[in-house]
Short mmCIF file of C-alpha atoms and ligand atoms in Angstrom, two decimals:
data_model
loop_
_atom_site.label_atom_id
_atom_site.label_comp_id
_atom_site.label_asym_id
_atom_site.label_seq_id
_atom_site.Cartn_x
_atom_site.Cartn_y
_atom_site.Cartn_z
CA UNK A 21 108.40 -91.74 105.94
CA UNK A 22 106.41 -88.66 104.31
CA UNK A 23 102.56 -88.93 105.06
CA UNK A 24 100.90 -90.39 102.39
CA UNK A 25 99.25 -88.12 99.58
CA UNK A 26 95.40 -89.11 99.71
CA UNK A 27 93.62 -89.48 96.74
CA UNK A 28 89.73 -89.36 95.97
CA UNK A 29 89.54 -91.01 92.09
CA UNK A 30 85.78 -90.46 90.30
CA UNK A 31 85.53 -92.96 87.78
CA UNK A 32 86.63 -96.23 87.07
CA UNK A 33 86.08 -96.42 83.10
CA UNK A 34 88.79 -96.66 80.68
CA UNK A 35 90.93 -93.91 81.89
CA UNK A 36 89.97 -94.14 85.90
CA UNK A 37 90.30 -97.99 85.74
CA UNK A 38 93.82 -97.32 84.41
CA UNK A 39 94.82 -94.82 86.74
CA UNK A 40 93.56 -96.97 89.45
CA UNK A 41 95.85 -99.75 88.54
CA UNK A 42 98.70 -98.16 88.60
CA UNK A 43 98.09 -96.58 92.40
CA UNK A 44 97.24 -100.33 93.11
CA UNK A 45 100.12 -102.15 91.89
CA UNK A 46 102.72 -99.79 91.25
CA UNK A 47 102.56 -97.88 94.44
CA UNK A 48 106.31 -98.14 95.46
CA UNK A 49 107.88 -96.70 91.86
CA UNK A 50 105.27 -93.75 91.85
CA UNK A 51 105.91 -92.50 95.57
CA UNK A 52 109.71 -92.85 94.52
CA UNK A 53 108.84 -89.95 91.78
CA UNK A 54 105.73 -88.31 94.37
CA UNK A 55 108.22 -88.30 97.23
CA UNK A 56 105.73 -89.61 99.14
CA UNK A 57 103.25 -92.88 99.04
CA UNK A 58 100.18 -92.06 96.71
CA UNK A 59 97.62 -93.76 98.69
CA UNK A 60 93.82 -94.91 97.03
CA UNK A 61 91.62 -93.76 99.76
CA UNK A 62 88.24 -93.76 98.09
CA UNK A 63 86.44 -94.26 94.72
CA UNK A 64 83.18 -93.59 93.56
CA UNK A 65 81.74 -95.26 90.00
CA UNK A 66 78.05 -95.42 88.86
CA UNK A 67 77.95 -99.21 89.18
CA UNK A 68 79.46 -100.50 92.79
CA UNK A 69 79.42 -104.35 91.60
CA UNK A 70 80.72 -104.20 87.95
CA UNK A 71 83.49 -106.54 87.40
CA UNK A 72 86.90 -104.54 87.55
CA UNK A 73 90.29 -105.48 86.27
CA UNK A 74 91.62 -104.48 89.21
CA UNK A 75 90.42 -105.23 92.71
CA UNK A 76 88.83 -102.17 94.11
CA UNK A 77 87.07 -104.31 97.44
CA UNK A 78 89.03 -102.61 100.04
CA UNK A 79 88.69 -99.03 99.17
CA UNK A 80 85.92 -96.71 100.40
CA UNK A 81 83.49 -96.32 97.55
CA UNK A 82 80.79 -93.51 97.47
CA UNK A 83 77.26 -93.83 95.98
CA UNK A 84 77.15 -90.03 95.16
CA UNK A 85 80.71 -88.81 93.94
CA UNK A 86 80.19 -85.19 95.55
CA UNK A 87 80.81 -87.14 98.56
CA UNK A 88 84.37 -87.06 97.61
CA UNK A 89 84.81 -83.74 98.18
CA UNK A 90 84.37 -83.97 101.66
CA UNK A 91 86.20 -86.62 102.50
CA UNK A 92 89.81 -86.92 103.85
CA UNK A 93 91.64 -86.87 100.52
CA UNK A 94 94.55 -84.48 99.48
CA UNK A 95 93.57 -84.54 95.80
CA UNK A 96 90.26 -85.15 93.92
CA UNK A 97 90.85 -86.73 90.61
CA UNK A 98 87.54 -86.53 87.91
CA UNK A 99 87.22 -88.97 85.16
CA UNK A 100 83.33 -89.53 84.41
CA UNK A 101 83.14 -87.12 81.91
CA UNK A 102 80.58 -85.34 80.57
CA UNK A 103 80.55 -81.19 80.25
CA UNK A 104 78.01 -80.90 82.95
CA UNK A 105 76.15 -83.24 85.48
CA UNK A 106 77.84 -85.18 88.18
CA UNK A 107 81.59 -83.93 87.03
CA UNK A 108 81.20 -80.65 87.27
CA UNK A 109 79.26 -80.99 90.59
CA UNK A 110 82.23 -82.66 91.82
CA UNK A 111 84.87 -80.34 90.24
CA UNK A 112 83.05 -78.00 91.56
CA UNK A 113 82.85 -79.20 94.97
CA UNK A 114 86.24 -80.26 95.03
CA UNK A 115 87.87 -76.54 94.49
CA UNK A 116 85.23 -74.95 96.78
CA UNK A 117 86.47 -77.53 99.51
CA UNK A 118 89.67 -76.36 98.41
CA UNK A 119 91.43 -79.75 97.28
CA UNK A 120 93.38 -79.70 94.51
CA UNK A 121 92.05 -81.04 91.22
CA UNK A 122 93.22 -83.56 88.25
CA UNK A 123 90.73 -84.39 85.45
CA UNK A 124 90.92 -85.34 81.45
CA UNK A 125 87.88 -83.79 81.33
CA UNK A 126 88.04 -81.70 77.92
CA UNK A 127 83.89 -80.83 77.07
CA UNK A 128 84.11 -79.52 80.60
CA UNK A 129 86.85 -77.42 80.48
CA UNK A 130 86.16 -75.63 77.15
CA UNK A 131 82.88 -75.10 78.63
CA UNK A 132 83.71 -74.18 82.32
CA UNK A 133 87.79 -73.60 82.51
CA UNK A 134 88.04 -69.95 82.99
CA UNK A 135 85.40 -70.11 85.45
CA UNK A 136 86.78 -73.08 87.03
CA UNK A 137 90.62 -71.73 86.76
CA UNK A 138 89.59 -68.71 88.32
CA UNK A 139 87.94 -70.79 92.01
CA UNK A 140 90.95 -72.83 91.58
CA UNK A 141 93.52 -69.48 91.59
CA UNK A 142 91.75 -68.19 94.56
CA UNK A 143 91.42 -70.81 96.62
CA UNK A 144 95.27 -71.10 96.04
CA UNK A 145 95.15 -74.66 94.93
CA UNK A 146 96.04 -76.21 91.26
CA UNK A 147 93.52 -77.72 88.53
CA UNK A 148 95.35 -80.04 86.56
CA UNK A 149 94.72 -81.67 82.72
CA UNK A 150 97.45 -83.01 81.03
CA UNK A 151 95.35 -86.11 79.85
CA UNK A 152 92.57 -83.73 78.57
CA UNK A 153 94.46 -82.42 74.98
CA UNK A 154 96.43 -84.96 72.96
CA UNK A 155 96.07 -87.45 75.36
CA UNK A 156 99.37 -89.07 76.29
CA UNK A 157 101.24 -86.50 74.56
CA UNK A 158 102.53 -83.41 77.11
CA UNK A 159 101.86 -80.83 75.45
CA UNK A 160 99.63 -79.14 78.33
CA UNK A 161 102.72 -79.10 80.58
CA UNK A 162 104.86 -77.88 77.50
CA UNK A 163 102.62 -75.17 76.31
CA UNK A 164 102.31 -74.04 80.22
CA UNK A 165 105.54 -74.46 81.52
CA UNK A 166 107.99 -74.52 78.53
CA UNK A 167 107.36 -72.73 75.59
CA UNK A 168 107.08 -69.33 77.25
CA UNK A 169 109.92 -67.22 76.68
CA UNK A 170 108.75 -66.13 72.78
CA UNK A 171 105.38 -65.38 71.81
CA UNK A 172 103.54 -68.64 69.82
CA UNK A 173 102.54 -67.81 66.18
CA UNK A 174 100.62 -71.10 65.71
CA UNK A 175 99.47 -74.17 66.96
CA UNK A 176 98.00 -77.21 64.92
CA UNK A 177 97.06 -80.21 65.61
CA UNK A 178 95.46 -83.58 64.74
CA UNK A 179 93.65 -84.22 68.35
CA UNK A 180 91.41 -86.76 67.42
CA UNK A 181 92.61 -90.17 67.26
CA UNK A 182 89.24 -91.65 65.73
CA UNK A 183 89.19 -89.05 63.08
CA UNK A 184 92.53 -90.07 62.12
CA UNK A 185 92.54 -93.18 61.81
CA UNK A 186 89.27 -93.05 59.76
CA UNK A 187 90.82 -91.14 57.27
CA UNK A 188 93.61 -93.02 57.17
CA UNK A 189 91.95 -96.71 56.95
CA UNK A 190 89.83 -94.60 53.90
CA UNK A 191 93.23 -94.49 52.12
CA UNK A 192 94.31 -97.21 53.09
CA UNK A 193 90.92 -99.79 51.55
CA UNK A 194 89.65 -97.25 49.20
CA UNK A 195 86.58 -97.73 51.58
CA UNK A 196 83.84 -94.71 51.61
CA UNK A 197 83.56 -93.24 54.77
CA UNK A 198 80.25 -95.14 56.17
CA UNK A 199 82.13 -98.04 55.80
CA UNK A 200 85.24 -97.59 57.46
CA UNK A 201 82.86 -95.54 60.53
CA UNK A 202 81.37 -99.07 61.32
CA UNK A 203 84.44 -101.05 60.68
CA UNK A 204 86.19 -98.59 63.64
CA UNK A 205 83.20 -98.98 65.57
CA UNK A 206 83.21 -102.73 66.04
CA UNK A 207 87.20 -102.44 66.43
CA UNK A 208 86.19 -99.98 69.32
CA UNK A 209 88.03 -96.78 67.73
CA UNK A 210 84.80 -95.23 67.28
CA UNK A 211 82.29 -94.49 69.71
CA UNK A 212 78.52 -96.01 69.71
CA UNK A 213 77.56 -92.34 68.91
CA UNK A 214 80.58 -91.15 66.70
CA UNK A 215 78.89 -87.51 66.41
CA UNK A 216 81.48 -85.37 68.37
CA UNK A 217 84.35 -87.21 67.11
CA UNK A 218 83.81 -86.98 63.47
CA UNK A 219 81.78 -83.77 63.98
CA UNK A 220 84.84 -82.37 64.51
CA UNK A 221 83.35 -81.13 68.24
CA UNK A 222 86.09 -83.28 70.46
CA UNK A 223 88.86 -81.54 68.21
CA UNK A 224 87.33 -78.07 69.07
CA UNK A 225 87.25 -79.07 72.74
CA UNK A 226 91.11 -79.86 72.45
CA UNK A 227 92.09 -76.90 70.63
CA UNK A 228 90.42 -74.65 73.15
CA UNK A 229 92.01 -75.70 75.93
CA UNK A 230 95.34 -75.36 73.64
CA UNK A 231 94.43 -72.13 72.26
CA UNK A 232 93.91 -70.67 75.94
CA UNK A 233 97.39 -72.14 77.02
CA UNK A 234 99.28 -70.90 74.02
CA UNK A 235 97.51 -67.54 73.30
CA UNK A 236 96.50 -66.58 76.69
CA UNK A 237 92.52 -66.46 76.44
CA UNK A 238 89.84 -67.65 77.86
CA UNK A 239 89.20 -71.59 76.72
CA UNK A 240 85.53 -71.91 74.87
CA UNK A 241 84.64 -73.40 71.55
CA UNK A 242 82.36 -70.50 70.18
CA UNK A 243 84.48 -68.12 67.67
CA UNK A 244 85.59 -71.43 66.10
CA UNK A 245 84.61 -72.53 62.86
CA UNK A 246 84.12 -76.59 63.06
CA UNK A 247 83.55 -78.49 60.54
CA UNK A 248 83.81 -82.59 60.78
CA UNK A 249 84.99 -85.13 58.13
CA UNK A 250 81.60 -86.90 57.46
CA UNK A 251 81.50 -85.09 53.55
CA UNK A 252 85.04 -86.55 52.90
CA UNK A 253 84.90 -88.59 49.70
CA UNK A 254 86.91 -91.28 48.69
CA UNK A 255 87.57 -89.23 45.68
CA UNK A 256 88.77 -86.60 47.53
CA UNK A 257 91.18 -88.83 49.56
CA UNK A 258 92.66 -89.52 45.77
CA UNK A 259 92.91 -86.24 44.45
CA UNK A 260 94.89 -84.95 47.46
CA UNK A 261 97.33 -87.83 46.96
CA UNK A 262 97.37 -86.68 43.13
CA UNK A 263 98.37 -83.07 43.83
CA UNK A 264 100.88 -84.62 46.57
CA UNK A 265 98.77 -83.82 49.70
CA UNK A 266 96.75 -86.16 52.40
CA UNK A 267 93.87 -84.85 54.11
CA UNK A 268 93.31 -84.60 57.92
CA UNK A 269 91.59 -83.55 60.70
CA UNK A 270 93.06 -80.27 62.13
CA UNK A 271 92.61 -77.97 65.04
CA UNK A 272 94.15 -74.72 64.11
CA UNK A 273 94.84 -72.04 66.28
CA UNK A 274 97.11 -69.05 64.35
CA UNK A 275 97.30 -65.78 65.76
CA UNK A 276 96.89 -62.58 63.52
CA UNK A 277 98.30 -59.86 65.13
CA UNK A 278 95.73 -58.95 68.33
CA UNK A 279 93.46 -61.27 66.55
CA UNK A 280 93.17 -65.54 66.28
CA UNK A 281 92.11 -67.53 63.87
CA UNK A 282 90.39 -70.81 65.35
CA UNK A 283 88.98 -73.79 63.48
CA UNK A 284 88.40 -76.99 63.32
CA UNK A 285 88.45 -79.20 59.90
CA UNK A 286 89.63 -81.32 56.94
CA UNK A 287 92.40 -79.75 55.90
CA UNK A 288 95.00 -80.64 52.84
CA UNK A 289 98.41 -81.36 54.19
CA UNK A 290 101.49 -81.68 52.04
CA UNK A 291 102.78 -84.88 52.05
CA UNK A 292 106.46 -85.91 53.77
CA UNK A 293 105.41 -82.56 56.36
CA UNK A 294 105.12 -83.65 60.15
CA UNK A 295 101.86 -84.01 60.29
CA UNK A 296 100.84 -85.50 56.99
CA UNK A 297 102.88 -88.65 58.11
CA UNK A 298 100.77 -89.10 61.59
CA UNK A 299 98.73 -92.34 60.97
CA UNK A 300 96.00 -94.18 62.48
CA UNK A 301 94.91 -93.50 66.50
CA UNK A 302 98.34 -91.44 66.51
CA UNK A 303 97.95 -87.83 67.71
CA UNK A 304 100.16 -84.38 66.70
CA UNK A 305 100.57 -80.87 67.51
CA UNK A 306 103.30 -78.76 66.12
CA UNK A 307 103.94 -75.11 67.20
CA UNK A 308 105.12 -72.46 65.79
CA UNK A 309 107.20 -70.19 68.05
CA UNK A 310 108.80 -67.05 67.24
CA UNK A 311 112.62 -67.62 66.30
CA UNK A 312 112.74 -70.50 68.33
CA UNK A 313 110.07 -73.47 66.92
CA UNK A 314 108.74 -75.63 65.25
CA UNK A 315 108.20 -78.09 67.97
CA UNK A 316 106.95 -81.50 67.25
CA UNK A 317 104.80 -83.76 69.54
CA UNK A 318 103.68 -87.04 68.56
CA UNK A 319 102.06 -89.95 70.46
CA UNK A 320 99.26 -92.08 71.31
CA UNK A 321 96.29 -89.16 71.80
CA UNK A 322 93.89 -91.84 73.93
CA UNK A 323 93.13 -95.03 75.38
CA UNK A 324 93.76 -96.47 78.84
CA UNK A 325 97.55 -96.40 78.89
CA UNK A 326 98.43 -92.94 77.34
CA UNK A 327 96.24 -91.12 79.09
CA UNK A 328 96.44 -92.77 82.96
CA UNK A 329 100.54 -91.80 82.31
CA UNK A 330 98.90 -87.85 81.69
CA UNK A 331 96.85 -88.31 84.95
CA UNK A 332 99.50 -89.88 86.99
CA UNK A 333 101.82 -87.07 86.05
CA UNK A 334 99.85 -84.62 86.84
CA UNK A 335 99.04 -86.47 90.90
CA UNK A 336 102.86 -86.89 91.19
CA UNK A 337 103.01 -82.59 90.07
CA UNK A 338 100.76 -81.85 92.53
CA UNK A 339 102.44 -84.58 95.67
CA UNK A 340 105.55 -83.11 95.05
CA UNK A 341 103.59 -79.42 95.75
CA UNK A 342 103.11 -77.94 92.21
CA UNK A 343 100.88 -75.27 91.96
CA UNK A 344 100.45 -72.22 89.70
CA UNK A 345 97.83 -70.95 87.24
CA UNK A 346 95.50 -73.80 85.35
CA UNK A 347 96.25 -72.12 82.02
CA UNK A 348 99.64 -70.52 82.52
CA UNK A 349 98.26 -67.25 83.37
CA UNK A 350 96.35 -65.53 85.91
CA UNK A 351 93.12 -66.87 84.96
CA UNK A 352 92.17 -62.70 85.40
CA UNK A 353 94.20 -62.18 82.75
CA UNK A 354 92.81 -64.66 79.84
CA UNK A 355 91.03 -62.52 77.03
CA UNK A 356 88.22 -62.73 75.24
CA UNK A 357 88.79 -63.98 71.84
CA UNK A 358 88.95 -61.40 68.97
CA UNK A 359 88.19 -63.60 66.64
CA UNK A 360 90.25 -62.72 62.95
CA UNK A 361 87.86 -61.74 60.23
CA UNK A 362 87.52 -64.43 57.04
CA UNK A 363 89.23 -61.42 54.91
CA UNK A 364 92.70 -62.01 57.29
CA UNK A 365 92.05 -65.57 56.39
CA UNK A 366 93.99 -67.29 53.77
CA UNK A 367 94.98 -69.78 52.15
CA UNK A 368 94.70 -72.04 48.82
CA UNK A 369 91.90 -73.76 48.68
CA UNK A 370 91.00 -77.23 47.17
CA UNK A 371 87.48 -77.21 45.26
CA UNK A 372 85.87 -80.39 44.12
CA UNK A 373 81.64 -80.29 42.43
CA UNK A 374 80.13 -81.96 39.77
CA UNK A 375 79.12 -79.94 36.99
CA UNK A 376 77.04 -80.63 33.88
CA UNK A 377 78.62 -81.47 31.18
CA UNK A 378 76.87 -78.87 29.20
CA UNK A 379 78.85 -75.56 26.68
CA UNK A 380 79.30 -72.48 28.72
CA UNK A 381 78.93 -74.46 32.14
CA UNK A 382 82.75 -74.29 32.86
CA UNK A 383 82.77 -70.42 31.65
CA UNK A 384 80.09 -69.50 34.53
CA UNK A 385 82.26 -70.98 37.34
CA UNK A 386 85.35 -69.15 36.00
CA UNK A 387 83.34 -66.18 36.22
CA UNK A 388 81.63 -66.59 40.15
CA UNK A 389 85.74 -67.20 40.80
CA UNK A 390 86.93 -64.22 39.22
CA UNK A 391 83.89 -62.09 40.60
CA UNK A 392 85.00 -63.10 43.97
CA UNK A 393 88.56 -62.03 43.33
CA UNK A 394 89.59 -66.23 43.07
CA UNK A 395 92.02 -67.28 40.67
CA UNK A 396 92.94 -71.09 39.77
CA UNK A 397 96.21 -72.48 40.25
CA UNK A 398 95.55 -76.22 38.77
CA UNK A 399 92.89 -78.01 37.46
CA UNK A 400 91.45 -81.29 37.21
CA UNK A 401 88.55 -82.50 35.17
CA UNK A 402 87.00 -85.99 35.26
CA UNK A 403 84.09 -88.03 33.92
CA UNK A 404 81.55 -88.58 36.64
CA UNK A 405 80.21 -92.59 36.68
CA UNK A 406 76.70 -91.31 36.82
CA UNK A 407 74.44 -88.91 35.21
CA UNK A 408 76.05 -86.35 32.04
CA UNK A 409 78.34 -84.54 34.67
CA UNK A 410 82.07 -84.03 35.11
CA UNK A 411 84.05 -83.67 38.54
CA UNK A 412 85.70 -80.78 38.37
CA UNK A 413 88.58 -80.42 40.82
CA UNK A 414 90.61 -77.06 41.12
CA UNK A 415 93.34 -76.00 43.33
CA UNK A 416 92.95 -71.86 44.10
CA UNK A 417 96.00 -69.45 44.57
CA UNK A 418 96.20 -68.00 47.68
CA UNK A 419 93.28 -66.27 48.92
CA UNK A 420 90.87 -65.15 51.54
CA UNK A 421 88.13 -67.58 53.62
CA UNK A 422 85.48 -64.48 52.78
CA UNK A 423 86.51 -64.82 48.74
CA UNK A 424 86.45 -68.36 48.74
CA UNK A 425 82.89 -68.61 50.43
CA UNK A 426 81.19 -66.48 48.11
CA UNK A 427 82.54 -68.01 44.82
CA UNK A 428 81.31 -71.11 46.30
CA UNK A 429 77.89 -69.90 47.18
CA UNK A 430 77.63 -68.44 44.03
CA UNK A 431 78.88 -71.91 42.41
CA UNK A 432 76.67 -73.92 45.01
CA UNK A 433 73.47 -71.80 43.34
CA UNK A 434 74.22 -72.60 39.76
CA UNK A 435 72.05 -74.88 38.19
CA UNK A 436 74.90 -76.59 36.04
CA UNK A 437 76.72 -77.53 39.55
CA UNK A 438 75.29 -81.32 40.81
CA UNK A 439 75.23 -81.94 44.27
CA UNK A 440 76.77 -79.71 47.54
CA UNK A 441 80.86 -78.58 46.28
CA UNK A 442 83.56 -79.71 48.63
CA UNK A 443 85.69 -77.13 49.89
CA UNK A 444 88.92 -77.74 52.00
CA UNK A 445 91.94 -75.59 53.05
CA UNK A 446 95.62 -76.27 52.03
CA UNK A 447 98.11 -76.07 54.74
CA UNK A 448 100.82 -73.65 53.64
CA UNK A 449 102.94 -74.33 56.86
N1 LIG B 526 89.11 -92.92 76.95
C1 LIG B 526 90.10 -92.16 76.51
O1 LIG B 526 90.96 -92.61 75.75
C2 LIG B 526 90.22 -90.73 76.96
C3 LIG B 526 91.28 -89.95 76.48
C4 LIG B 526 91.42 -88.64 76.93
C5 LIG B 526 90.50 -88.13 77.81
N2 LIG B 526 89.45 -88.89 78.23
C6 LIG B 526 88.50 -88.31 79.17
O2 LIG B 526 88.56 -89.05 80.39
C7 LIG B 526 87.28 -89.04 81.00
C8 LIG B 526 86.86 -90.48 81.27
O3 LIG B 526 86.76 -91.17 80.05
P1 LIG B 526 86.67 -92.78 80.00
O4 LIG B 526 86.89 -93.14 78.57
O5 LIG B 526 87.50 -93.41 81.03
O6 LIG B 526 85.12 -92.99 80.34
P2 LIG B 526 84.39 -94.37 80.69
O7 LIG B 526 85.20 -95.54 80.31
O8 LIG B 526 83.01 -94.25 80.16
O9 LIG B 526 84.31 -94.35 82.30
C9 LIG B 526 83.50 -93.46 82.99
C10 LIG B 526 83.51 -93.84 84.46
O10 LIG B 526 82.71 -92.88 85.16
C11 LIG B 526 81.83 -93.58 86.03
N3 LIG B 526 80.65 -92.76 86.27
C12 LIG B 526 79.68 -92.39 85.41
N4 LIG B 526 78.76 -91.62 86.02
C13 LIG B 526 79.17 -91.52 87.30
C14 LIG B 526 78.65 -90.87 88.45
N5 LIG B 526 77.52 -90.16 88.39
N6 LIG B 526 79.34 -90.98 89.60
C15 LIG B 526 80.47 -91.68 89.69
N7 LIG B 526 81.03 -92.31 88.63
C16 LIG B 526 80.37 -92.24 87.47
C17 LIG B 526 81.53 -94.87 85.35
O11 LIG B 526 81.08 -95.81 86.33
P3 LIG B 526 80.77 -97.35 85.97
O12 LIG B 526 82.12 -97.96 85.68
O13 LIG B 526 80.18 -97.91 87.21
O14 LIG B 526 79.86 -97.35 84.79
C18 LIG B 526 82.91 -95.22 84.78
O15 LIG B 526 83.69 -95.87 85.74
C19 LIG B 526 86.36 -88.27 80.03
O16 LIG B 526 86.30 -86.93 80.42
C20 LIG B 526 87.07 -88.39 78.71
O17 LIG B 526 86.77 -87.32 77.82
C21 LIG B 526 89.29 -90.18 77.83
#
């Protein structure tokens, strides 16, 4: 019998609690796929007497989780969470003791990845995070290990299972966004503090870590532009539907020449197109690769069971002696991001703001558009239930980010426009 493969798991939450099961109780059919026994040897959780599911009483546990590092283990396996603090101490330690690494750790490894990619590479020894984009979905292991031969012109995703199913449950009730936010909440979708979620921040996280995979530079959040779904309107939700579109959260990652485009937002999606039919928690990415792709992934992007099958895949990788770069690539090699200018932008763009339903008021919009080199493809006007304003709604040609922004600044600063405009991107692919 092959020694047993020694495991060291921080955390015993949703995911780790998962994971832990499954080591427990399903020992024989894992070491059947490890070719070896995957053997619990020690834990480590803030709270030694909480009430598990599964009984954790005869495994080692360890007050301070850096502790793990130095203990007998084969493999140190990170799910507190958290971008700094106690998880990246142990990460940290981990690598420097030089034991190989799993975690679904996403804030920390768009903060710390090329830095932590690069101990992991010299110490010889593999960092592994399926769990930590998309979930159950394996699309780390695809992006790293599959889709390789032909360069990747794009890859978008919706990576955020509680933005998703917000928007959806909005269209859905016809229920403003507040509403559906608490309703989530209290069905546990949501966190208590729903900030980097519908911020739009846990998308960016995602998409870096996809982005660096896929485009070969260095993971990190800041030449994004991130924008969340809190300003989505009910009447927006309707409008898309009337111009045959559905709005969701994307992470988009498109490269433009030596340049990328990265962000993070609402976007308008055609309807009957992949990812326009991806409802509720469900999770997407499609790529785009040169002559050879699209390539579709769907799944369930979190929770206990999707994402323990990510970590245990990665453990079995690494039992059965996978190594190789975190990201794909020599960690030396990742770039910088050069970061494609709003100009190389573009798109159509959907425009929604009240306006006064005063003569000339529609004239001096058509003009900020036109001064900004915009022109108008459709448009929709409506009375507005309060106050002597209209909703105006127009769909733009094709144009650039940089054109867009000014006509709306300009638009933003009349005194005939009510209230902040709403301004989202049409998917053209
Ligand atoms: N939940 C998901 O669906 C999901 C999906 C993808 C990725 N992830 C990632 O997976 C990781 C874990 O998420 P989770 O949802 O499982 O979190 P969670 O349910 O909050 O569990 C966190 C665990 O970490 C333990 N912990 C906290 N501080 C600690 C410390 N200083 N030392 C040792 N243990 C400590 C907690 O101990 P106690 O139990 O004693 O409180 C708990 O067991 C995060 O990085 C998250 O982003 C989660």
């Amino acid at each position: 019998m092959a020694e047993p493969f020694r495991i060291a798991l921080a955390g015993v939450g949703t995911v780790g609690g998962g994971v832990a099961h499954q080591l427990l109780t399903r020992g024989d059919e894992l070491a059947h796929r490890a070719g070896r026994p995957l053997k619990l040897i020690a834990v480590s959780t803030r709270e030694v007497d909480k009430p598990r599911r599964t009984d954790l009483a005869g495994i080692p546990w360890q007050a301070n989780c850096v502790d793990l590092a130095s203990t007998d283990a084969h493999i140190i396996v990170e799910l507190i969470g958290g971008e700094d603090g106690p998880a990246l101490d142990l990460i940290e330690a981990a690598l420097e003791a030089r034991k190989p690494v799993v975690t679904a750790n996403k804030a920390l490894l768009a903060a710390h990845g090329l830095r932590l990619a690069t101990t992991a590479e010299s110490a010889g020894i593999p960092l592994r995070f399926e769990a930590a984009a998309a979930g159950g979905i394996p699309i780390v292991k695809a992006l790293r290990e599959s889709l390789i031969t032909y360069p990747i012109e794009c890859v978008r995703g919706i990576l955020n299972g509680t933005c998703n199913y917000i928007l959806t449950e909005m269209e859905a009730t016809g229920s403003p966004f507040a509403e559906v936010l608490r309703d989530a909440q209290a069905h546990g979708y949501a966190e208590a503090d729903p900030a980097l979620d519908v911020g739009g921040g846990d998308t960016a996280h995602k998409l870096a870590i996809l982005s660096a995979l896929a485009f070969g530079v260095a993971p990190g959040t800041r030449s994004m532009r991130v924008s969340g779904i809190t300003a989505i309107e009910q009447e927006d939700i309707s409008f898309a539907r009337e111009f045959g579109y559905r709005i969701k959260l994307l992470g988009v990652a498109r490269r433009n020449g030596q340049q990328l485009d990265q962000r993070v937002g609402p976007a308008m999606v055609k309807i009957a197109t992949p990812l326009a039919d991806v409802d509720g928690v469900f999770n997407a990415v499609v790529v785009h690769v040169a002559s050879a792709g699209p390539f579709i992934f769907e799944g369930r992007g979190a929770g206990e069971e999707p994402t323990t099958s990510a970590v245990i895949a990665d453990i079995v990788d690494i039992a059965r002696g996978a190594n190789g770069p975190a990201f794909g690539r020599p960690a030396r090699d990742l770039e910088p991001v050069v970061s494609a200018p709003g100009d190389a932008c573009r798109s159509p763009f959907y425009v929604r703001f009240a306006l006064l339903d005063a003569p000339g008021a529609l004239a001096e919009i058509a003009g900020h558009l036109a001064h900004a080199g915009v022109s108008i493809d459709s448009m929709i006007q409506r009375p507005q239930s309060t106050a002597d304003a209209v909703v105006i709604v127009m769909i733009t040609h094709e144009c650039s980010q940089t054109a867009i922004e000014a006509a709306i600044k300009a638009i933003s600063a009349s005194d005939k426009v009510v209230g902040i405009p709403c301004l989202i991107p049409m998917e053209t692919i």
